[in-house]
JSON list of C-alpha atoms in Angstrom, two decimals:
[
{"chain": "I", "resi": 13, "resn": "MET", "atom": "CA", "xyz": [93.81, 198.12, 117.47]},
{"chain": "I", "resi": 14, "resn": "VAL", "atom": "CA", "xyz": [91.16, 197.55, 120.13]},
{"chain": "I", "resi": 15, "resn": "GLN", "atom": "CA", "xyz": [87.51, 197.69, 119.01]},
{"chain": "I", "resi": 16, "resn": "VAL", "atom": "CA", "xyz": [85.88, 200.37, 121.17]},
{"chain": "I", "resi": 17, "resn": "LEU", "atom": "CA", "xyz": [82.07, 200.50, 121.37]},
{"chain": "I", "resi": 18, "resn": "TYR", "atom": "CA", "xyz": [81.83, 203.49, 123.71]},
{"chain": "I", "resi": 19, "resn": "ALA", "atom": "CA", "xyz": [84.11, 205.80, 125.68]},
{"chain": "I", "resi": 20, "resn": "ASP", "atom": "CA", "xyz": [83.74, 208.87, 127.90]},
{"chain": "I", "resi": 21, "resn": "LYS", "atom": "CA", "xyz": [85.68, 210.27, 130.87]},
{"chain": "I", "resi": 22, "resn": "ASP", "atom": "CA", "xyz": [84.42, 207.51, 133.20]},
{"chain": "I", "resi": 23, "resn": "ILE", "atom": "CA", "xyz": [84.22, 204.27, 131.23]},
{"chain": "I", "resi": 24, "resn": "LEU", "atom": "CA", "xyz": [85.32, 202.51, 128.09]},
{"chain": "I", "resi": 25, "resn": "VAL", "atom": "CA", "xyz": [83.43, 199.59, 126.56]},
{"chain": "I", "resi": 26, "resn": "ALA", "atom": "CA", "xyz": [85.37, 197.37, 124.16]},
{"chain": "I", "resi": 27, "resn": "VAL", "atom": "CA", "xyz": [85.27, 193.98, 122.47]},
{"chain": "I", "resi": 28, "resn": "LYS", "atom": "CA", "xyz": [87.92, 191.57, 123.73]},
{"chain": "I", "resi": 29, "resn": "PRO", "atom": "CA", "xyz": [89.19, 189.23, 121.02]},
{"chain": "I", "resi": 30, "resn": "ALA", "atom": "CA", "xyz": [89.72, 185.56, 121.81]},
{"chain": "I", "resi": 31, "resn": "GLY", "atom": "CA", "xyz": [93.32, 184.87, 122.78]},
{"chain": "I", "resi": 32, "resn": "VAL", "atom": "CA", "xyz": [93.90, 188.21, 124.52]},
{"chain": "I", "resi": 33, "resn": "GLU", "atom": "CA", "xyz": [94.10, 188.61, 128.30]},
{"chain": "I", "resi": 34, "resn": "SER", "atom": "CA", "xyz": [91.44, 190.76, 130.02]},
{"chain": "I", "resi": 35, "resn": "GLN", "atom": "CA", "xyz": [93.99, 192.38, 132.33]},
{"chain": "I", "resi": 36, "resn": "ALA", "atom": "CA", "xyz": [97.73, 193.06, 132.27]},
{"chain": "I", "resi": 37, "resn": "ALA", "atom": "CA", "xyz": [99.48, 190.02, 130.83]},
{"chain": "I", "resi": 38, "resn": "LYS", "atom": "CA", "xyz": [102.77, 188.47, 131.84]},
{"chain": "I", "resi": 39, "resn": "ARG", "atom": "CA", "xyz": [105.83, 189.04, 129.69]},
{"chain": "I", "resi": 40, "resn": "PHE", "atom": "CA", "xyz": [105.02, 190.43, 126.24]},
{"chain": "I", "resi": 41, "resn": "ALA", "atom": "CA", "xyz": [101.64, 188.81, 125.55]},
{"chain": "I", "resi": 42, "resn": "PRO", "atom": "CA", "xyz": [98.90, 191.18, 124.31]},
{"chain": "I", "resi": 43, "resn": "ASP", "atom": "CA", "xyz": [96.35, 192.33, 126.87]},
{"chain": "I", "resi": 44, "resn": "MET", "atom": "CA", "xyz": [93.30, 194.59, 126.92]},
{"chain": "I", "resi": 45, "resn": "VAL", "atom": "CA", "xyz": [94.58, 197.04, 129.53]},
{"chain": "I", "resi": 46, "resn": "SER", "atom": "CA", "xyz": [97.67, 197.88, 127.47]},
{"chain": "I", "resi": 47, "resn": "GLU", "atom": "CA", "xyz": [95.61, 198.22, 124.28]},
{"chain": "I", "resi": 48, "resn": "ILE", "atom": "CA", "xyz": [93.11, 200.52, 126.00]},
{"chain": "I", "resi": 49, "resn": "ARG", "atom": "CA", "xyz": [95.88, 202.72, 127.35]},
{"chain": "I", "resi": 50, "resn": "LYS", "atom": "CA", "xyz": [97.28, 203.04, 123.84]},
{"chain": "I", "resi": 51, "resn": "TYR", "atom": "CA", "xyz": [93.80, 203.96, 122.55]},
{"chain": "I", "resi": 52, "resn": "LEU", "atom": "CA", "xyz": [93.33, 206.65, 125.20]},
{"chain": "I", "resi": 53, "resn": "VAL", "atom": "CA", "xyz": [96.72, 208.20, 124.41]},
{"chain": "I", "resi": 54, "resn": "ILE", "atom": "CA", "xyz": [96.23, 208.11, 120.63]},
{"chain": "I", "resi": 55, "resn": "HIS", "atom": "CA", "xyz": [92.76, 209.66, 120.87]},
{"chain": "I", "resi": 56, "resn": "LYS", "atom": "CA", "xyz": [93.85, 212.18, 123.52]},
{"chain": "I", "resi": 57, "resn": "LEU", "atom": "CA", "xyz": [91.36, 210.96, 126.08]},
{"chain": "I", "resi": 58, "resn": "CYS", "atom": "CA", "xyz": [93.78, 211.18, 128.99]},
{"chain": "I", "resi": 59, "resn": "THR", "atom": "CA", "xyz": [96.14, 213.66, 130.64]},
{"chain": "I", "resi": 60, "resn": "PRO", "atom": "CA", "xyz": [99.26, 214.14, 128.44]},
{"chain": "I", "resi": 61, "resn": "GLY", "atom": "CA", "xyz": [102.40, 212.59, 129.90]},
{"chain": "I", "resi": 62, "resn": "LYS", "atom": "CA", "xyz": [100.51, 210.60, 132.52]},
{"chain": "I", "resi": 63, "resn": "GLU", "atom": "CA", "xyz": [99.72, 206.89, 132.25]},
{"chain": "I", "resi": 64, "resn": "PRO", "atom": "CA", "xyz": [95.93, 206.51, 131.94]},
{"chain": "I", "resi": 65, "resn": "TYR", "atom": "CA", "xyz": [94.05, 204.81, 134.74]},
{"chain": "I", "resi": 66, "resn": "VAL", "atom": "CA", "xyz": [92.30, 201.65, 133.50]},
{"chain": "I", "resi": 67, "resn": "GLY", "atom": "CA", "xyz": [90.36, 199.73, 136.13]},
{"chain": "I", "resi": 68, "resn": "VAL", "atom": "CA", "xyz": [89.50, 196.07, 135.50]},
{"chain": "I", "resi": 69, "resn": "ILE", "atom": "CA", "xyz": [85.92, 195.46, 136.65]},
{"chain": "I", "resi": 70, "resn": "HIS", "atom": "CA", "xyz": [85.28, 191.93, 135.41]},
{"chain": "I", "resi": 71, "resn": "ARG", "atom": "CA", "xyz": [87.20, 189.34, 133.42]},
{"chain": "I", "resi": 72, "resn": "LEU", "atom": "CA", "xyz": [86.82, 186.98, 130.51]},
{"chain": "I", "resi": 73, "resn": "ASP", "atom": "CA", "xyz": [88.97, 183.89, 130.14]},
{"chain": "I", "resi": 74, "resn": "LYS", "atom": "CA", "xyz": [91.75, 184.26, 127.58]},
{"chain": "I", "resi": 75, "resn": "PRO", "atom": "CA", "xyz": [90.05, 182.07, 124.90]},
{"chain": "I", "resi": 76, "resn": "VAL", "atom": "CA", "xyz": [86.70, 183.87, 125.32]},
{"chain": "I", "resi": 77, "resn": "SER", "atom": "CA", "xyz": [85.69, 186.86, 123.21]},
{"chain": "I", "resi": 78, "resn": "GLY", "atom": "CA", "xyz": [83.11, 189.51, 123.98]},
{"chain": "I", "resi": 79, "resn": "VAL", "atom": "CA", "xyz": [82.02, 192.82, 125.46]},
{"chain": "I", "resi": 80, "resn": "MET", "atom": "CA", "xyz": [83.82, 194.26, 128.50]},
{"chain": "I", "resi": 81, "resn": "VAL", "atom": "CA", "xyz": [83.61, 197.54, 130.42]},
{"chain": "I", "resi": 82, "resn": "TYR", "atom": "CA", "xyz": [86.66, 199.21, 131.97]},
{"chain": "I", "resi": 83, "resn": "ALA", "atom": "CA", "xyz": [86.70, 202.10, 134.44]},
{"chain": "I", "resi": 84, "resn": "LEU", "atom": "CA", "xyz": [88.75, 205.20, 133.63]},
{"chain": "I", "resi": 85, "resn": "SER", "atom": "CA", "xyz": [88.67, 206.60, 137.17]},
{"chain": "I", "resi": 86, "resn": "LYS", "atom": "CA", "xyz": [88.77, 205.16, 140.68]},
{"chain": "I", "resi": 87, "resn": "ASN", "atom": "CA", "xyz": [85.30, 206.46, 141.46]},
{"chain": "I", "resi": 88, "resn": "ALA", "atom": "CA", "xyz": [83.88, 204.77, 138.37]},
{"chain": "I", "resi": 89, "resn": "ALA", "atom": "CA", "xyz": [85.72, 201.57, 139.27]},
{"chain": "I", "resi": 90, "resn": "ALA", "atom": "CA", "xyz": [84.20, 201.56, 142.76]},
{"chain": "I", "resi": 91, "resn": "ALA", "atom": "CA", "xyz": [80.68, 202.19, 141.43]},
{"chain": "I", "resi": 92, "resn": "LEU", "atom": "CA", "xyz": [80.92, 199.47, 138.78]},
{"chain": "I", "resi": 93, "resn": "SER", "atom": "CA", "xyz": [82.46, 197.01, 141.24]},
{"chain": "I", "resi": 94, "resn": "ARG", "atom": "CA", "xyz": [79.44, 197.53, 143.52]},
{"chain": "I", "resi": 95, "resn": "GLN", "atom": "CA", "xyz": [77.18, 196.63, 140.61]},
{"chain": "I", "resi": 96, "resn": "VAL", "atom": "CA", "xyz": [79.14, 193.41, 140.11]},
{"chain": "I", "resi": 97, "resn": "GLN", "atom": "CA", "xyz": [78.82, 192.55, 143.81]},
{"chain": "I", "resi": 98, "resn": "ASP", "atom": "CA", "xyz": [75.10, 193.34, 143.77]},
{"chain": "I", "resi": 99, "resn": "ARG", "atom": "CA", "xyz": [74.59, 191.30, 140.57]},
{"chain": "I", "resi": 100, "resn": "LYS", "atom": "CA", "xyz": [73.38, 194.36, 138.70]},
{"chain": "I", "resi": 101, "resn": "LEU", "atom": "CA", "xyz": [75.91, 194.03, 135.91]},
{"chain": "I", "resi": 102, "resn": "GLU", "atom": "CA", "xyz": [74.13, 191.65, 133.53]},
{"chain": "I", "resi": 103, "resn": "LYS", "atom": "CA", "xyz": [76.13, 189.34, 131.25]},
{"chain": "I", "resi": 104, "resn": "ILE", "atom": "CA", "xyz": [74.62, 187.38, 128.38]},
{"chain": "I", "resi": 105, "resn": "TYR", "atom": "CA", "xyz": [76.75, 184.79, 126.59]},
{"chain": "I", "resi": 106, "resn": "GLY", "atom": "CA", "xyz": [76.45, 182.83, 123.39]},
{"chain": "I", "resi": 107, "resn": "ALA", "atom": "CA", "xyz": [77.86, 179.30, 123.50]},
{"chain": "I", "resi": 108, "resn": "VAL", "atom": "CA", "xyz": [77.89, 176.11, 121.47]},
{"chain": "I", "resi": 109, "resn": "VAL", "atom": "CA", "xyz": [77.77, 172.85, 123.42]},
{"chain": "I", "resi": 110, "resn": "CYS", "atom": "CA", "xyz": [78.46, 169.34, 122.19]},
{"chain": "I", "resi": 111, "resn": "GLY", "atom": "CA", "xyz": [75.16, 167.52, 122.55]},
{"chain": "I", "resi": 112, "resn": "LYS", "atom": "CA", "xyz": [71.63, 168.67, 123.30]},
{"chain": "I", "resi": 113, "resn": "PRO", "atom": "CA", "xyz": [70.35, 169.64, 126.77]},
{"chain": "I", "resi": 114, "resn": "GLU", "atom": "CA", "xyz": [67.32, 167.72, 128.07]},
{"chain": "I", "resi": 115, "resn": "LYS", "atom": "CA", "xyz": [65.45, 171.00, 128.53]},
{"chain": "I", "resi": 116, "resn": "ASP", "atom": "CA", "xyz": [65.34, 173.90, 126.07]},
{"chain": "I", "resi": 117, "resn": "VAL", "atom": "CA", "xyz": [65.14, 176.37, 128.97]},
{"chain": "I", "resi": 118, "resn": "ASP", "atom": "CA", "xyz": [66.60, 175.71, 132.40]},
{"chain": "I", "resi": 119, "resn": "LYS", "atom": "CA", "xyz": [68.57, 177.05, 135.35]},
{"chain": "I", "resi": 120, "resn": "LEU", "atom": "CA", "xyz": [71.77, 175.37, 136.53]},
{"chain": "I", "resi": 121, "resn": "VAL", "atom": "CA", "xyz": [72.94, 175.61, 140.13]},
{"chain": "I", "resi": 122, "resn": "ASP", "atom": "CA", "xyz": [76.17, 174.03, 141.36]},
{"chain": "I", "resi": 123, "resn": "TYR", "atom": "CA", "xyz": [78.97, 174.57, 143.84]},
{"chain": "I", "resi": 124, "resn": "LEU", "atom": "CA", "xyz": [82.39, 175.02, 142.30]},
{"chain": "I", "resi": 125, "resn": "GLU", "atom": "CA", "xyz": [85.83, 174.67, 143.79]},
{"chain": "I", "resi": 126, "resn": "LYS", "atom": "CA", "xyz": [89.20, 175.56, 142.27]},
{"chain": "I", "resi": 127, "resn": "SER", "atom": "CA", "xyz": [92.03, 173.06, 141.93]},
{"chain": "I", "resi": 128, "resn": "VAL", "atom": "CA", "xyz": [95.08, 173.53, 144.15]},
{"chain": "I", "resi": 129, "resn": "ASP", "atom": "CA", "xyz": [97.03, 175.22, 141.36]},
{"chain": "I", "resi": 130, "resn": "GLY", "atom": "CA", "xyz": [94.06, 177.43, 140.47]},
{"chain": "I", "resi": 131, "resn": "ASN", "atom": "CA", "xyz": [94.06, 176.40, 136.81]},
{"chain": "I", "resi": 132, "resn": "GLU", "atom": "CA", "xyz": [90.81, 174.40, 136.85]},
{"chain": "I", "resi": 133, "resn": "SER", "atom": "CA", "xyz": [87.48, 174.31, 138.64]},
{"chain": "I", "resi": 134, "resn": "TYR", "atom": "CA", "xyz": [85.16, 171.42, 139.34]},
{"chain": "I", "resi": 135, "resn": "VAL", "atom": "CA", "xyz": [81.72, 170.72, 140.80]},
{"chain": "I", "resi": 136, "resn": "VAL", "atom": "CA", "xyz": [81.64, 169.72, 144.47]},
{"chain": "I", "resi": 137, "resn": "ASP", "atom": "CA", "xyz": [78.97, 168.85, 147.01]},
{"chain": "I", "resi": 138, "resn": "HIS", "atom": "CA", "xyz": [77.45, 172.01, 148.50]},
{"chain": "I", "resi": 139, "resn": "GLY", "atom": "CA", "xyz": [78.61, 170.91, 151.94]},
{"chain": "I", "resi": 140, "resn": "GLY", "atom": "CA", "xyz": [82.25, 171.43, 150.96]},
{"chain": "I", "resi": 141, "resn": "LYS", "atom": "CA", "xyz": [84.13, 174.17, 152.79]},
{"chain": "I", "resi": 142, "resn": "CYS", "atom": "CA", "xyz": [85.51, 175.86, 149.68]},
{"chain": "I", "resi": 143, "resn": "GLY", "atom": "CA", "xyz": [82.65, 175.37, 147.23]},
{"chain": "I", "resi": 144, "resn": "LYS", "atom": "CA", "xyz": [81.12, 178.58, 145.86]},
{"chain": "I", "resi": 145, "resn": "ARG", "atom": "CA", "xyz": [77.55, 178.73, 144.57]},
{"chain": "I", "resi": 146, "resn": "ALA", "atom": "CA", "xyz": [77.37, 179.04, 140.78]},
{"chain": "I", "resi": 147, "resn": "GLU", "atom": "CA", "xyz": [74.16, 179.93, 138.97]},
{"chain": "I", "resi": 148, "resn": "LEU", "atom": "CA", "xyz": [73.21, 180.46, 135.35]},
{"chain": "I", "resi": 149, "resn": "SER", "atom": "CA", "xyz": [70.13, 180.16, 133.18]},
{"chain": "I", "resi": 150, "resn": "TYR", "atom": "CA", "xyz": [70.08, 179.20, 129.52]},
{"chain": "I", "resi": 151, "resn": "GLU", "atom": "CA", "xyz": [67.88, 178.95, 126.45]},
{"chain": "I", "resi": 152, "resn": "ALA", "atom": "CA", "xyz": [68.58, 176.55, 123.58]},
{"chain": "I", "resi": 153, "resn": "LEU", "atom": "CA", "xyz": [68.29, 178.51, 120.34]},
{"chain": "I", "resi": 154, "resn": "GLU", "atom": "CA", "xyz": [69.15, 175.92, 117.68]},
{"chain": "I", "resi": 155, "resn": "SER", "atom": "CA", "xyz": [70.51, 172.38, 117.33]},
{"chain": "I", "resi": 156, "resn": "LEU", "atom": "CA", "xyz": [72.09, 170.69, 114.33]},
{"chain": "I", "resi": 157, "resn": "GLU", "atom": "CA", "xyz": [73.89, 167.51, 113.28]},
{"chain": "I", "resi": 158, "resn": "ASP", "atom": "CA", "xyz": [77.51, 168.34, 112.45]},
{"chain": "I", "resi": 159, "resn": "GLY", "atom": "CA", "xyz": [78.89, 165.20, 110.83]},
{"chain": "I", "resi": 160, "resn": "GLY", "atom": "CA", "xyz": [81.64, 163.58, 112.88]},
{"chain": "I", "resi": 161, "resn": "ASN", "atom": "CA", "xyz": [81.17, 166.16, 115.62]},
{"chain": "I", "resi": 162, "resn": "GLY", "atom": "CA", "xyz": [77.68, 164.90, 116.41]},
{"chain": "I", "resi": 163, "resn": "ILE", "atom": "CA", "xyz": [74.88, 167.15, 117.63]},
{"chain": "I", "resi": 164, "resn": "LEU", "atom": "CA", "xyz": [75.78, 170.75, 118.46]},
{"chain": "I", "resi": 165, "resn": "THR", "atom": "CA", "xyz": [73.46, 173.19, 120.26]},
{"chain": "I", "resi": 166, "resn": "LEU", "atom": "CA", "xyz": [73.58, 176.96, 120.29]},
{"chain": "I", "resi": 167, "resn": "LEU", "atom": "CA", "xyz": [72.73, 178.47, 123.68]},
{"chain": "I", "resi": 168, "resn": "ARG", "atom": "CA", "xyz": [71.97, 181.91, 125.06]},
{"chain": "I", "resi": 169, "resn": "ILE", "atom": "CA", "xyz": [73.23, 182.00, 128.66]},
{"chain": "I", "resi": 170, "resn": "ARG", "atom": "CA", "xyz": [72.51, 184.50, 131.41]},
{"chain": "I", "resi": 171, "resn": "LEU", "atom": "CA", "xyz": [75.27, 184.39, 134.01]},
{"chain": "I", "resi": 172, "resn": "GLU", "atom": "CA", "xyz": [74.01, 184.95, 137.57]},
{"chain": "I", "resi": 173, "resn": "THR", "atom": "CA", "xyz": [77.38, 184.52, 139.26]},
{"chain": "I", "resi": 174, "resn": "GLY", "atom": "CA", "xyz": [80.92, 184.96, 137.96]},
{"chain": "I", "resi": 175, "resn": "ARG", "atom": "CA", "xyz": [82.88, 181.90, 139.05]},
{"chain": "I", "resi": 176, "resn": "HIS", "atom": "CA", "xyz": [86.16, 180.68, 137.56]},
{"chain": "I", "resi": 177, "resn": "HIS", "atom": "CA", "xyz": [85.42, 178.84, 134.26]},
{"chain": "I", "resi": 178, "resn": "GLN", "atom": "CA", "xyz": [81.80, 178.65, 135.41]},
{"chain": "I", "resi": 179, "resn": "ILE", "atom": "CA", "xyz": [79.97, 178.15, 132.11]},
{"chain": "I", "resi": 180, "resn": "ARG", "atom": "CA", "xyz": [82.52, 175.64, 130.85]},
{"chain": "I", "resi": 181, "resn": "VAL", "atom": "CA", "xyz": [82.49, 173.59, 134.06]},
{"chain": "I", "resi": 182, "resn": "GLN", "atom": "CA", "xyz": [78.72, 173.56, 134.63]},
{"chain": "I", "resi": 183, "resn": "PHE", "atom": "CA", "xyz": [77.92, 172.30, 131.14]},
{"chain": "I", "resi": 184, "resn": "ALA", "atom": "CA", "xyz": [80.86, 169.87, 130.97]},
{"chain": "I", "resi": 185, "resn": "SER", "atom": "CA", "xyz": [79.73, 168.31, 134.26]},
{"chain": "I", "resi": 186, "resn": "ARG", "atom": "CA", "xyz": [76.43, 167.46, 132.55]},
{"chain": "I", "resi": 187, "resn": "GLY", "atom": "CA", "xyz": [78.08, 165.82, 129.55]},
{"chain": "I", "resi": 188, "resn": "LEU", "atom": "CA", "xyz": [77.68, 168.96, 127.42]},
{"chain": "I", "resi": 189, "resn": "PRO", "atom": "CA", "xyz": [81.19, 170.39, 126.99]},
{"chain": "I", "resi": 190, "resn": "LEU", "atom": "CA", "xyz": [81.59, 173.55, 125.00]},
{"chain": "I", "resi": 191, "resn": "PHE", "atom": "CA", "xyz": [82.78, 173.12, 121.42]},
{"chain": "I", "resi": 192, "resn": "GLY", "atom": "CA", "xyz": [86.54, 173.66, 121.34]},
{"chain": "I", "resi": 193, "resn": "ASP", "atom": "CA", "xyz": [87.04, 173.29, 125.11]},
{"chain": "I", "resi": 194, "resn": "ARG", "atom": "CA", "xyz": [90.28, 171.34, 125.42]},
{"chain": "I", "resi": 195, "resn": "LYS", "atom": "CA", "xyz": [90.42, 171.75, 129.20]},
{"chain": "I", "resi": 196, "resn": "TYR", "atom": "CA", "xyz": [87.03, 170.35, 130.21]},
{"chain": "I", "resi": 197, "resn": "GLY", "atom": "CA", "xyz": [85.79, 168.64, 127.05]},
{"chain": "I", "resi": 198, "resn": "THR", "atom": "CA", "xyz": [86.31, 165.21, 125.54]},
{"chain": "I", "resi": 199, "resn": "GLY", "atom": "CA", "xyz": [85.81, 163.91, 122.02]},
{"chain": "I", "resi": 200, "resn": "ALA", "atom": "CA", "xyz": [86.41, 165.31, 118.56]},
{"chain": "I", "resi": 201, "resn": "ALA", "atom": "CA", "xyz": [84.14, 168.36, 118.84]},
{"chain": "I", "resi": 202, "resn": "ALA", "atom": "CA", "xyz": [85.66, 169.54, 122.10]},
{"chain": "I", "resi": 203, "resn": "ALA", "atom": "CA", "xyz": [89.07, 169.70, 120.41]},
{"chain": "I", "resi": 204, "resn": "ALA", "atom": "CA", "xyz": [87.93, 170.70, 116.93]},
{"chain": "I", "resi": 205, "resn": "GLY", "atom": "CA", "xyz": [88.41, 174.46, 116.95]},
{"chain": "I", "resi": 206, "resn": "PRO", "atom": "CA", "xyz": [88.36, 177.68, 118.97]},
{"chain": "I", "resi": 207, "resn": "LEU", "atom": "CA", "xyz": [86.31, 177.78, 122.17]},
{"chain": "I", "resi": 208, "resn": "ALA", "atom": "CA", "xyz": [82.71, 178.59, 121.24]},
{"chain": "I", "resi": 209, "resn": "LEU", "atom": "CA", "xyz": [81.95, 181.08, 124.01]},
{"chain": "I", "resi": 210, "resn": "CYS", "atom": "CA", "xyz": [81.27, 184.79, 123.55]},
{"chain": "I", "resi": 211, "resn": "ALA", "atom": "CA", "xyz": [80.11, 187.47, 125.99]},
{"chain": "I", "resi": 212, "resn": "MET", "atom": "CA", "xyz": [77.65, 188.90, 123.51]},
{"chain": "I", "resi": 213, "resn": "SER", "atom": "CA", "xyz": [75.79, 191.40, 125.71]},
{"chain": "I", "resi": 214, "resn": "LEU", "atom": "CA", "xyz": [76.65, 193.51, 128.75]},
{"chain": "I", "resi": 215, "resn": "SER", "atom": "CA", "xyz": [74.22, 195.74, 130.67]},
{"chain": "I", "resi": 216, "resn": "PHE", "atom": "CA", "xyz": [74.96, 198.09, 133.57]},
{"chain": "I", "resi": 217, "resn": "VAL", "atom": "CA", "xyz": [74.17, 201.53, 134.95]},
{"chain": "I", "resi": 218, "resn": "HIS", "atom": "CA", "xyz": [76.56, 204.34, 134.05]},
{"chain": "I", "resi": 219, "resn": "PRO", "atom": "CA", "xyz": [78.56, 205.12, 137.22]},
{"chain": "I", "resi": 220, "resn": "SER", "atom": "CA", "xyz": [78.11, 208.90, 136.89]},
{"chain": "I", "resi": 221, "resn": "THR", "atom": "CA", "xyz": [74.87, 209.55, 135.01]},
{"chain": "I", "resi": 222, "resn": "GLY", "atom": "CA", "xyz": [72.85, 206.60, 136.31]},
{"chain": "I", "resi": 223, "resn": "LYS", "atom": "CA", "xyz": [71.73, 205.84, 132.77]},
{"chain": "I", "resi": 224, "resn": "PRO", "atom": "CA", "xyz": [71.05, 202.17, 131.93]},
{"chain": "I", "resi": 225, "resn": "MET", "atom": "CA", "xyz": [73.44, 201.03, 129.19]},
{"chain": "I", "resi": 226, "resn": "THR", "atom": "CA", "xyz": [73.55, 197.87, 127.06]},
{"chain": "I", "resi": 227, "resn": "PHE", "atom": "CA", "xyz": [76.20, 196.90, 124.54]},
{"chain": "I", "resi": 228, "resn": "SER", "atom": "CA", "xyz": [76.07, 193.86, 122.27]},
{"chain": "I", "resi": 229, "resn": "VAL", "atom": "CA", "xyz": [78.17, 192.04, 119.72]},
{"chain": "I", "resi": 230, "resn": "PRO", "atom": "CA", "xyz": [77.06, 188.96, 117.74]},
{"chain": "I", "resi": 231, "resn": "PRO", "atom": "CA", "xyz": [79.21, 185.83, 118.14]},
{"chain": "I", "resi": 232, "resn": "SER", "atom": "CA", "xyz": [81.03, 185.00, 114.92]},
{"chain": "I", "resi": 233, "resn": "GLY", "atom": "CA", "xyz": [83.46, 182.52, 113.43]},
{"chain": "I", "resi": 234, "resn": "GLY", "atom": "CA", "xyz": [84.28, 179.00, 114.57]},
{"chain": "I", "resi": 235, "resn": "ALA", "atom": "CA", "xyz": [81.31, 176.87, 115.59]},
{"chain": "I", "resi": 236, "resn": "PHE", "atom": "CA", "xyz": [79.01, 179.90, 115.67]},
{"chain": "I", "resi": 237, "resn": "SER", "atom": "CA", "xyz": [79.21, 180.15, 111.87]},
{"chain": "I", "resi": 238, "resn": "LYS", "atom": "CA", "xyz": [77.48, 176.77, 111.58]},
{"chain": "I", "resi": 239, "resn": "PHE", "atom": "CA", "xyz": [74.16, 178.12, 112.86]},
{"chain": "I", "resi": 240, "resn": "LYS", "atom": "CA", "xyz": [71.47, 180.03, 111.01]},
{"chain": "I", "resi": 241, "resn": "PHE", "atom": "CA", "xyz": [70.31, 181.92, 114.10]},
{"chain": "I", "resi": 242, "resn": "PHE", "atom": "CA", "xyz": [72.91, 184.69, 113.91]},
{"chain": "I", "resi": 243, "resn": "GLN", "atom": "CA", "xyz": [73.05, 184.65, 110.12]},
{"chain": "I", "resi": 244, "resn": "ASP", "atom": "CA", "xyz": [69.32, 185.40, 109.94]},
{"chain": "I", "resi": 245, "resn": "ALA", "atom": "CA", "xyz": [69.34, 187.96, 112.78]}
]
């Protein structure tokens, strides 16, 4: 059953588990849209006999967990999509990288381009025709020595743009792959467990009431369990 943090006639905010698709999945794999539709029917939050409208506003990669908002009407979807375009939908992530950044607080700016098959992204020179500007800022919260995995660092990341695999690519390109990232990482830690990336906070303005809303969930399990920061919070 999907973990719902908030729901009304316009929006539904839920926690996406790692391993579940953000939108309708191919074949019979689990996905958030299907789970939300089931929730709306079970809790009688939709018109009986009619398939509920569930609009996908933003996405999280399949191995990433965290907070997501879905629109339950086309008007709400349009309003929330405008907030995404205007960078008014704020996303804060928790991540564990292999290594320690040179600076405890910094902003990363790159240009990213997708591979031909669309399965990967990589950093390119800003003069490239297809490169899209990618921005994020981060704060290092805690570092520790993790035996054979070396130094691990817990980060709080504010995503300024929403590019394909952005966080994973930007840190990997600096020799700081995310723990558990088998696509962009190298070494024991990068293949040691689940991807240590969680969308732990989401802020936006309610599409109908105009009320500022923030929803949060603490990262848990995997590499996150190694750090005292969330245990002491």
